[in-house]
């Protein structure tokens, strides 16, 4: 039986817009994945606990608040402490190119800017999944 | 696998989460069979979309936690019959408990099983029981068949209704009225709550049934204390009058049925049989066409 891909889509930070996150979540659902959606204003602690309980294969963050550096750093650190650092994390949102590079160095697997097509996102996530499965 | 089971016994959250994934992806696997039964109280919450089930579950968790109980939650949302994908969003309403180590929330899709509930839900309940939760709360959306299925997995079913949602009409349809042990009129801060409550009372009096009806405002915990009290009282009664035994046997039987159904389906899809099925289908089609 083919294993279903489980993805956590979380929206950390203080801004109140989750339209982008929902659009991506629905695209992943339509691609046959199970998307666990947790809504607005998630702290890195909450995201890590949710990821553990839901045993997700990937974590996606939607960040528009500009606080991506701090959030990602904190999250990756907590993931390490909880020994789930092998779960790939991707980020979507308004993120300057320099920061995107920095995030990837930090351990974020993919950064999707505002113009990224949903098809590409789905494709990349499948790729990330098969990398961890292998 | 053995390692995971040992860790489960030591109340390792990650082991529980991994085992759930495992039983979800390997239906019919027998790893949970030998697990101890610890007697968690299994409460089903169902009702029409948007009635406030998740918000109510959130509030029930708070009440149970105040009493010191640990709680496992299985939140089931429908999956697309076409892609198999699912948007599992019940957690949004349960944020208060994300950091509480005595609360474990797991989202599941209904899968594409015939009866509405994912077959693995039986195994997930067993795992949560063996882990040692005092209560296991199951949320399913009551659209179609699944609200009937929840009866087969729970010790008690709470039917969540809300005013102005057309629930009154739903109630008249046979089946739905039968499945609830406790009726909740949620969103009782809204107009029409009293009407809905007296409507329920009227239906009960016609059918000579007496079932608890409780008004709640899930968003502000109002009425939830009473709901939890009612659940516990009714459970006690069920233990006394043997109903709980009947229900747990029914659960086992239903589980067996779902395993058998899957096995038959698997057999059917094996090549050899499919050949003869195709012949049968062709013959039936031919007969139907000929009769036109
Ligand atoms: N006014 C009012 N709104 C409520 C109450 N309980 C829940 N809601 C709101 O109703 C909406 C739906 O609540 P949910 O808890 O998600 O409902 P649900 O039944 O779990 O929905 P699905 O899982 O999508 O079927 C949310 O906006 C809640 O805030 C209540 O007692 N009063
Ligand atoms: Mg819900």
Coordinates of C-alpha atoms and ligand atoms in Angstrom, one line a residue:
Chain A
X1 CA 0.0 0.0 0.0
X2 CA 1.3 3.4 -0.9
X3 CA 2.1 5.6 2.0
X4 CA 0.3 8.9 2.2
X5 CA 2.3 12.0 2.6
X6 CA 1.4 13.9 5.8
X7 CA 2.3 17.6 5.8
X8 CA 2.0 20.1 8.6
X9 CA 1.2 23.6 7.4
X10 CA 1.7 26.1 10.2
X11 CA 1.5 29.9 10.3
X12 CA 3.9 31.2 12.9
X13 CA 4.3 34.9 13.6
X14 CA 1.9 37.6 14.6
X15 CA 0.4 38.7 11.3
X16 CA -3.2 37.7 10.7
X17 CA -3.2 36.5 7.1
X18 CA -3.4 32.8 6.4
X19 CA -4.8 32.9 2.8
X20 CA -1.5 31.9 1.3
X21 CA -1.1 29.1 3.7
X22 CA -4.5 27.8 3.0
X23 CA -4.0 28.0 -0.8
X24 CA -0.9 25.9 -0.5
X25 CA -2.6 23.5 2.0
X26 CA -5.5 22.9 -0.4
X27 CA -3.1 22.4 -3.4
X28 CA -1.3 19.7 -1.4
X29 CA -4.6 18.1 -0.5
X30 CA -5.6 18.1 -4.1
X31 CA -2.3 16.4 -4.8
X32 CA -3.4 13.5 -2.6
X33 CA -1.6 14.5 0.6
X34 CA -2.9 14.7 4.1
X35 CA -2.5 18.3 5.3
X36 CA -2.7 19.1 9.0
X37 CA -3.6 22.7 9.3
X38 CA -3.2 24.5 12.6
X39 CA -4.1 28.1 11.8
X40 CA -2.6 31.4 12.8
X41 CA 0.0 32.5 15.3
X42 CA 1.8 29.2 16.1
X43 CA 4.9 29.3 18.3
X44 CA 7.8 27.1 17.3
X45 CA 7.1 25.1 20.5
X46 CA 3.5 24.4 19.3
X47 CA 4.7 23.5 15.9
X48 CA 7.2 21.0 17.2
X49 CA 4.7 19.3 19.5
X50 CA 2.1 19.1 16.7
X51 CA 4.7 17.7 14.3
X52 CA 5.5 15.0 16.8
X53 CA 2.0 14.0 17.7
X54 CA 0.8 14.1 14.1
X55 CA 4.0 12.3 13.0
X56 CA 4.2 14.4 9.8
X57 CA 6.7 13.8 7.0
X58 CA 7.2 17.5 6.3
X59 CA 6.7 20.9 7.9
X60 CA 5.7 23.9 5.9
X61 CA 5.7 27.4 7.4
X62 CA 4.0 30.4 6.0
X63 CA 5.7 33.6 7.2
X64 CA 4.8 37.1 6.1
X65 CA 5.7 39.0 9.3
X66 CA 9.3 39.4 8.4
X67 CA 10.4 37.4 11.4
X68 CA 11.4 34.4 9.4
X69 CA 15.0 34.3 10.6
X70 CA 14.2 34.2 14.2
X71 CA 11.3 31.8 13.8
X72 CA 13.2 29.3 11.7
X73 CA 16.3 29.4 13.9
X74 CA 14.2 28.7 17.0
X75 CA 12.2 26.0 15.2
X76 CA 15.2 24.1 13.9
X77 CA 16.8 24.3 17.3
X78 CA 13.8 22.9 19.0
X79 CA 13.5 20.2 16.4
X80 CA 17.0 19.1 17.1
X81 CA 16.3 19.0 20.9
X82 CA 13.3 16.9 20.2
X83 CA 15.2 14.7 17.8
X84 CA 13.0 15.3 14.8
X85 CA 15.6 17.3 12.9
X86 CA 15.3 14.9 10.0
X87 CA 11.8 16.1 9.1
X88 CA 12.3 18.6 6.2
X89 CA 11.1 22.1 6.7
X90 CA 10.0 24.4 3.9
X91 CA 9.1 28.0 4.1
X92 CA 6.8 30.2 2.0
X93 CA 6.2 33.9 2.2
X94 CA 7.9 37.2 1.4
X95 CA 11.5 36.5 2.0
X96 CA 14.4 38.4 0.5
X97 CA 16.9 36.4 -1.6
X98 CA 19.8 36.9 0.8
X99 CA 17.6 35.7 3.7
X100 CA 16.5 32.7 1.6
X101 CA 20.2 31.7 1.1
X102 CA 20.8 32.2 4.8
X103 CA 17.7 30.0 5.7
X104 CA 18.9 27.2 3.5
X105 CA 22.3 27.3 5.2
X106 CA 20.5 27.1 8.5
X107 CA 18.8 23.9 7.4
X108 CA 15.6 24.9 5.8
X109 CA 15.1 22.7 2.7
X110 CA 13.1 25.0 0.4
X111 CA 12.1 28.6 0.3
X112 CA 9.1 29.5 -1.9
X113 CA 8.7 33.1 -2.8
X114 CA 5.4 34.8 -3.6
X115 CA 5.4 33.9 -7.3
X116 CA 6.1 30.2 -7.0
X117 CA 3.6 28.1 -8.8
X118 CA 1.6 25.5 -6.9
X119 CA 2.7 22.8 -9.3
X120 CA 6.3 23.5 -8.5
X121 CA 5.6 23.5 -4.7
X122 CA 3.8 20.1 -5.0
X123 CA 6.6 18.7 -7.0
X124 CA 9.3 19.9 -4.7
X125 CA 7.5 18.5 -1.7
X126 CA 7.2 15.1 -3.3
X127 CA 10.9 15.3 -4.0
X128 CA 11.7 16.1 -0.4
X129 CA 9.5 13.3 0.8
X130 CA 11.1 10.7 -1.4
X131 CA 14.5 11.9 -0.1
X132 CA 13.7 11.2 3.5
X133 CA 11.9 8.0 2.6
X134 CA 14.9 6.6 0.8
Chain B
X1 CA 8.5 -2.4 16.0
X2 CA 9.1 -4.3 19.2
X3 CA 11.1 -1.3 20.4
X4 CA 8.3 1.1 19.6
X5 CA 5.8 -1.1 21.6
X6 CA 8.2 -1.1 24.6
X7 CA 8.5 2.6 24.4
X8 CA 4.7 2.9 24.2
X9 CA 4.5 1.2 27.5
X10 CA 6.8 3.8 29.0
X11 CA 4.5 6.5 27.7
X12 CA 6.7 7.7 25.0
X13 CA 4.7 10.2 22.9
X14 CA 6.8 9.8 19.8
X15 CA 6.4 6.0 19.9
X16 CA 2.6 6.4 20.1
X17 CA 2.6 8.8 17.1
X18 CA 4.8 6.4 15.1
X19 CA 2.7 3.4 15.9
X20 CA -0.4 5.2 14.8
X21 CA 1.2 6.0 11.5
X22 CA 2.2 2.4 11.2
X23 CA -1.3 1.0 11.8
X24 CA -2.8 3.6 9.4
X25 CA -0.5 2.5 6.6
X26 CA -0.7 -1.2 7.3
X27 CA -4.4 -2.1 7.9
X28 CA -4.9 -5.5 9.5
X29 CA -1.4 -5.6 11.0
X30 CA -1.7 -7.5 14.3
X31 CA 0.8 -5.5 16.4
X32 CA -1.9 -4.0 18.6
X33 CA -3.7 -7.2 19.3
X34 CA -1.5 -8.1 22.3
X35 CA -1.6 -4.7 23.9
X36 CA -3.3 -4.4 27.3
X37 CA -6.7 -2.9 27.6
X38 CA -6.7 -0.2 30.2
X39 CA -10.3 0.9 30.0
X40 CA -10.1 4.4 28.6
X41 CA -13.5 6.1 28.3
X42 CA -14.2 6.5 24.6
X43 CA -16.5 9.4 23.8
X44 CA -17.6 10.1 20.2
X45 CA -18.6 13.6 19.1
X46 CA -20.5 14.0 15.9
X47 CA -22.8 16.4 14.2
X48 CA -23.2 18.5 11.1
X49 CA -20.3 20.5 9.7
X50 CA -19.6 23.7 11.6
X51 CA -21.8 22.8 14.6
X52 CA -18.9 23.5 16.8
X53 CA -17.6 19.9 17.5
X54 CA -13.9 20.8 17.6
X55 CA -14.5 23.9 19.8
X56 CA -16.6 21.7 22.1
X57 CA -14.0 19.0 22.2
X58 CA -11.4 21.7 23.0
X59 CA -13.6 22.8 25.9
X60 CA -14.2 19.3 27.1
X61 CA -10.5 18.7 27.1
X62 CA -10.1 21.8 29.4
X63 CA -12.7 20.4 31.8
X64 CA -11.1 17.0 31.9
X65 CA -7.7 18.4 32.4
X66 CA -8.9 20.5 35.3
X67 CA -10.0 17.3 36.9
X68 CA -6.5 15.8 36.3
X69 CA -7.4 13.4 33.5
X70 CA -5.2 12.7 30.5
X71 CA -6.9 13.0 27.1
X72 CA -6.3 11.5 23.7
X73 CA -8.1 13.0 20.8
X74 CA -8.8 11.5 17.3
X75 CA -10.0 14.2 15.0
X76 CA -11.4 12.8 11.8
X77 CA -12.1 14.8 8.7
X78 CA -13.3 13.5 5.4
X79 CA -10.8 12.7 2.6
X80 CA -11.4 13.3 -1.0
X81 CA -12.7 10.2 -2.7
X82 CA -10.9 11.2 -5.9
X83 CA -7.4 12.1 -4.7
X84 CA -7.3 10.5 -1.2
X85 CA -6.0 13.8 0.0
X86 CA -7.4 15.6 3.0
X87 CA -7.5 18.9 4.8
X88 CA -7.4 18.2 8.5
X89 CA -8.3 21.4 10.3
X90 CA -9.9 20.4 13.6
X91 CA -6.7 21.2 15.5
X92 CA -7.2 24.9 14.8
X93 CA -9.8 25.0 17.6
X94 CA -7.7 23.0 20.1
X95 CA -4.6 25.3 20.3
X96 CA -5.0 25.7 24.1
X97 CA -3.7 22.2 24.6
X98 CA -0.8 22.0 22.1
X99 CA 1.8 22.4 24.9
X100 CA 0.1 20.1 27.4
X101 CA 1.9 16.8 27.6
X102 CA -1.2 15.1 29.0
X103 CA -3.1 15.9 25.8
X104 CA -2.4 14.1 22.6
X105 CA -4.2 15.1 19.4
X106 CA -4.1 13.1 16.3
X107 CA -5.8 14.2 13.0
X108 CA -6.9 11.4 10.7
X109 CA -8.7 11.3 7.4
X110 CA -11.8 9.2 7.0
X111 CA -10.0 7.3 4.2
X112 CA -12.0 5.7 1.5
X113 CA -13.5 2.9 3.5
X114 CA -17.1 2.0 2.8
X115 CA -18.7 2.8 6.1
X116 CA -17.2 6.2 6.6
X117 CA -14.8 5.6 9.4
X118 CA -11.2 4.6 8.6
X119 CA -10.7 1.0 9.5
X120 CA -7.5 1.9 11.4
X121 CA -9.5 4.0 13.9
X122 CA -10.1 0.8 15.8
X123 CA -6.3 0.2 16.1
X124 CA -5.7 3.9 17.0
X125 CA -8.2 3.6 19.8
X126 CA -6.4 0.5 21.1
X127 CA -3.1 2.3 21.0
X128 CA -4.4 5.3 22.8
X129 CA -6.0 3.0 25.4
X130 CA -2.8 1.0 25.9
X131 CA -0.9 4.3 26.2
X132 CA -3.1 5.0 29.2
X133 CA -5.2 8.0 28.4
X134 CA -8.2 8.3 30.8
X135 CA -10.4 9.6 28.0
X136 CA -10.3 9.2 24.3
X137 CA -12.4 11.8 22.4
X138 CA -13.3 11.1 18.8
X139 CA -14.6 13.8 16.5
X140 CA -16.2 12.9 13.2
X141 CA -18.3 15.0 10.9
X142 CA -21.8 13.7 10.6
X143 CA -22.3 13.8 6.9
X144 CA -23.5 10.7 5.2
X145 CA -22.7 7.4 6.8
X146 CA -20.0 8.2 9.3
X147 CA -22.2 9.4 12.1
X148 CA -23.7 6.0 12.3
X149 CA -20.2 4.4 12.3
X150 CA -19.1 6.4 15.3
X151 CA -21.6 4.4 17.3
X152 CA -19.6 1.3 16.7
X153 CA -16.4 2.7 18.1
X154 CA -17.5 4.8 21.1
X155 CA -18.8 4.0 24.6
X156 CA -21.0 7.0 24.4
X157 CA -22.0 9.3 21.5
X158 CA -22.5 13.0 21.9
X159 CA -24.5 14.5 19.0
X160 CA -23.7 18.2 18.6
X161 CA -26.4 20.4 17.0
X162 CA -26.5 24.1 16.5
X163 CA -29.4 26.5 15.9
X164 CA -30.1 27.8 12.4
X165 CA -28.2 25.1 10.6
X166 CA -31.1 23.1 9.3
X167 CA -30.3 20.4 12.0
X168 CA -34.0 20.1 12.8
X169 CA -34.7 18.6 9.4
X170 CA -31.7 16.3 9.8
X171 CA -33.1 15.1 13.1
X172 CA -36.3 13.8 11.5
X173 CA -34.4 11.5 9.2
X174 CA -34.3 8.1 10.7
X175 CA -31.0 6.9 12.1
X176 CA -29.6 10.2 13.3
X177 CA -32.0 10.4 16.1
X178 CA -31.1 7.0 17.2
X179 CA -27.3 7.4 17.5
X180 CA -26.9 10.1 20.1
X181 CA -26.8 9.2 23.8
X182 CA -26.5 12.8 24.8
X183 CA -27.7 15.8 22.7
X184 CA -25.9 19.1 22.8
X185 CA -27.5 22.3 21.6
X186 CA -24.3 24.2 21.0
X187 CA -24.1 27.9 20.1
X188 CA -26.8 28.5 22.6
X189 CA -25.7 32.2 22.6
X190 CA -27.4 32.4 19.2
X191 CA -31.1 32.8 18.4
X192 CA -33.0 29.6 18.0
X193 CA -31.3 27.6 20.6
X194 CA -34.3 27.4 22.8
X195 CA -36.5 26.5 19.9
X196 CA -34.1 23.7 18.9
X197 CA -34.1 22.4 22.4
X198 CA -37.9 22.3 22.7
X199 CA -38.0 20.7 19.2
X200 CA -35.7 17.9 20.5
X201 CA -37.9 17.5 23.6
X202 CA -40.9 17.2 21.4
X203 CA -39.4 14.5 19.2
X204 CA -38.3 12.6 22.3
X205 CA -41.7 12.7 23.8
X206 CA -43.3 11.5 20.7
X207 CA -40.9 8.5 20.5
X208 CA -41.1 7.9 24.2
X209 CA -37.4 8.4 24.6
X210 CA -35.6 10.3 27.3
X211 CA -32.2 11.5 26.5
X212 CA -30.2 14.3 28.1
X213 CA -30.2 17.6 26.2
X214 CA -27.6 20.1 27.2
X215 CA -27.2 23.7 26.0
X216 CA -23.6 24.8 25.6
X217 CA -21.6 27.7 24.4
X218 CA -18.4 25.9 23.4
X219 CA -16.5 29.2 22.8
X220 CA -16.9 30.2 26.4
X221 CA -17.0 26.8 28.1
X222 CA -20.6 27.4 29.2
X223 CA -22.5 24.2 29.9
X224 CA -19.5 22.1 29.3
X225 CA -19.0 21.2 33.0
X226 CA -22.6 19.9 33.0
X227 CA -21.9 17.9 29.8
X228 CA -18.9 16.2 31.2
X229 CA -20.9 15.4 34.4
X230 CA -23.7 13.9 32.3
X231 CA -21.2 11.8 30.2
X232 CA -19.7 10.4 33.4
X233 CA -23.1 9.6 35.0
X234 CA -24.4 7.9 31.8
X235 CA -21.2 5.9 31.6
X236 CA -21.7 4.7 35.1
X237 CA -25.2 3.7 34.3
X238 CA -23.9 1.8 31.2
X239 CA -21.4 0.0 33.4
X240 CA -24.1 -1.0 35.8
X241 CA -26.8 -2.1 33.3
X242 CA -24.4 -4.0 31.1
X243 CA -24.7 -1.6 28.2
X244 CA -21.0 -0.9 28.1
X245 CA -20.3 -4.6 27.6
X246 CA -22.7 -4.8 24.7
X247 CA -21.2 -1.8 23.1
X248 CA -17.6 -3.0 23.4
X249 CA -18.6 -6.3 21.9
X250 CA -20.3 -4.5 19.1
X251 CA -17.1 -2.6 18.5
X252 CA -15.1 -5.8 18.3
X253 CA -17.7 -7.3 15.9
X254 CA -17.6 -4.2 13.7
X255 CA -13.8 -4.2 13.7
X256 CA -13.9 -7.9 12.6
X257 CA -16.4 -7.0 9.9
X258 CA -14.2 -4.2 8.6
X259 CA -11.2 -6.5 8.4
X260 CA -13.2 -9.1 6.6
X261 CA -14.6 -6.5 4.1
X262 CA -11.1 -5.3 3.4
X263 CA -9.8 -8.9 2.9
X264 CA -12.6 -9.6 0.5
X265 CA -11.8 -6.5 -1.4
X266 CA -8.2 -7.4 -1.6
X267 CA -9.1 -10.8 -2.9
X268 CA -11.4 -9.3 -5.5
X269 CA -8.7 -7.0 -6.8
X270 CA -6.2 -9.9 -7.2
X271 CA -5.9 -10.6 -10.8
X272 CA -7.4 -14.0 -11.2
X273 CA -10.7 -13.1 -9.5
X274 CA -10.9 -9.8 -11.4
X275 CA -11.0 -11.8 -14.6
X276 CA -14.1 -13.7 -13.6
X277 CA -15.7 -10.6 -12.0
X278 CA -15.3 -8.8 -15.4
X279 CA -17.1 -11.6 -17.1
X280 CA -19.9 -11.3 -14.5
X281 CA -20.1 -7.5 -15.0
X282 CA -20.2 -8.0 -18.8
X283 CA -23.0 -10.5 -18.5
X284 CA -25.0 -8.3 -16.2
X285 CA -24.5 -5.3 -18.4
X286 CA -25.5 -7.3 -21.4
X287 CA -28.7 -8.5 -19.7
X288 CA -29.6 -5.0 -18.6
X289 CA -29.0 -3.6 -22.1
X290 CA -30.9 -6.4 -23.7
X291 CA -33.9 -5.7 -21.6
X292 CA -34.2 -2.2 -23.0
Ligands
LIG1 N1 -21.5 31.8 18.6 C1 -20.9 30.6 18.8 N2 -20.0 30.1 17.9 C2 -19.4 28.9 18.1 C3 -19.7 28.2 19.2 N3 -19.0 27.0 19.2 C4 -18.3 27.1 18.0 N4 -18.5 28.2 17.4 C5 -17.9 28.7 16.1 O1 -18.4 27.9 15.1 C6 -17.4 27.7 14.0 C7 -17.2 26.3 13.7 O2 -16.7 25.6 14.9 P1 -15.9 24.3 14.8 O3 -15.6 23.9 16.2 O4 -14.8 24.3 13.9 O5 -17.0 23.3 14.2 P2 -16.9 21.8 13.8 O6 -18.3 21.2 14.0 O7 -15.8 21.2 14.4 O8 -16.7 22.0 12.2 P3 -16.2 20.9 11.2 O9 -15.1 20.1 11.9 O10 -15.6 21.7 10.1 O11 -17.4 20.1 10.8 C8 -16.2 28.4 14.6 O12 -16.1 29.7 14.0 C9 -16.4 28.5 16.1 O13 -15.8 29.6 16.7 C10 -20.7 28.7 20.2 O14 -21.0 28.1 21.2 N5 -21.2 29.9 19.9
LIG2 MG1 -14.1 20.2 13.5

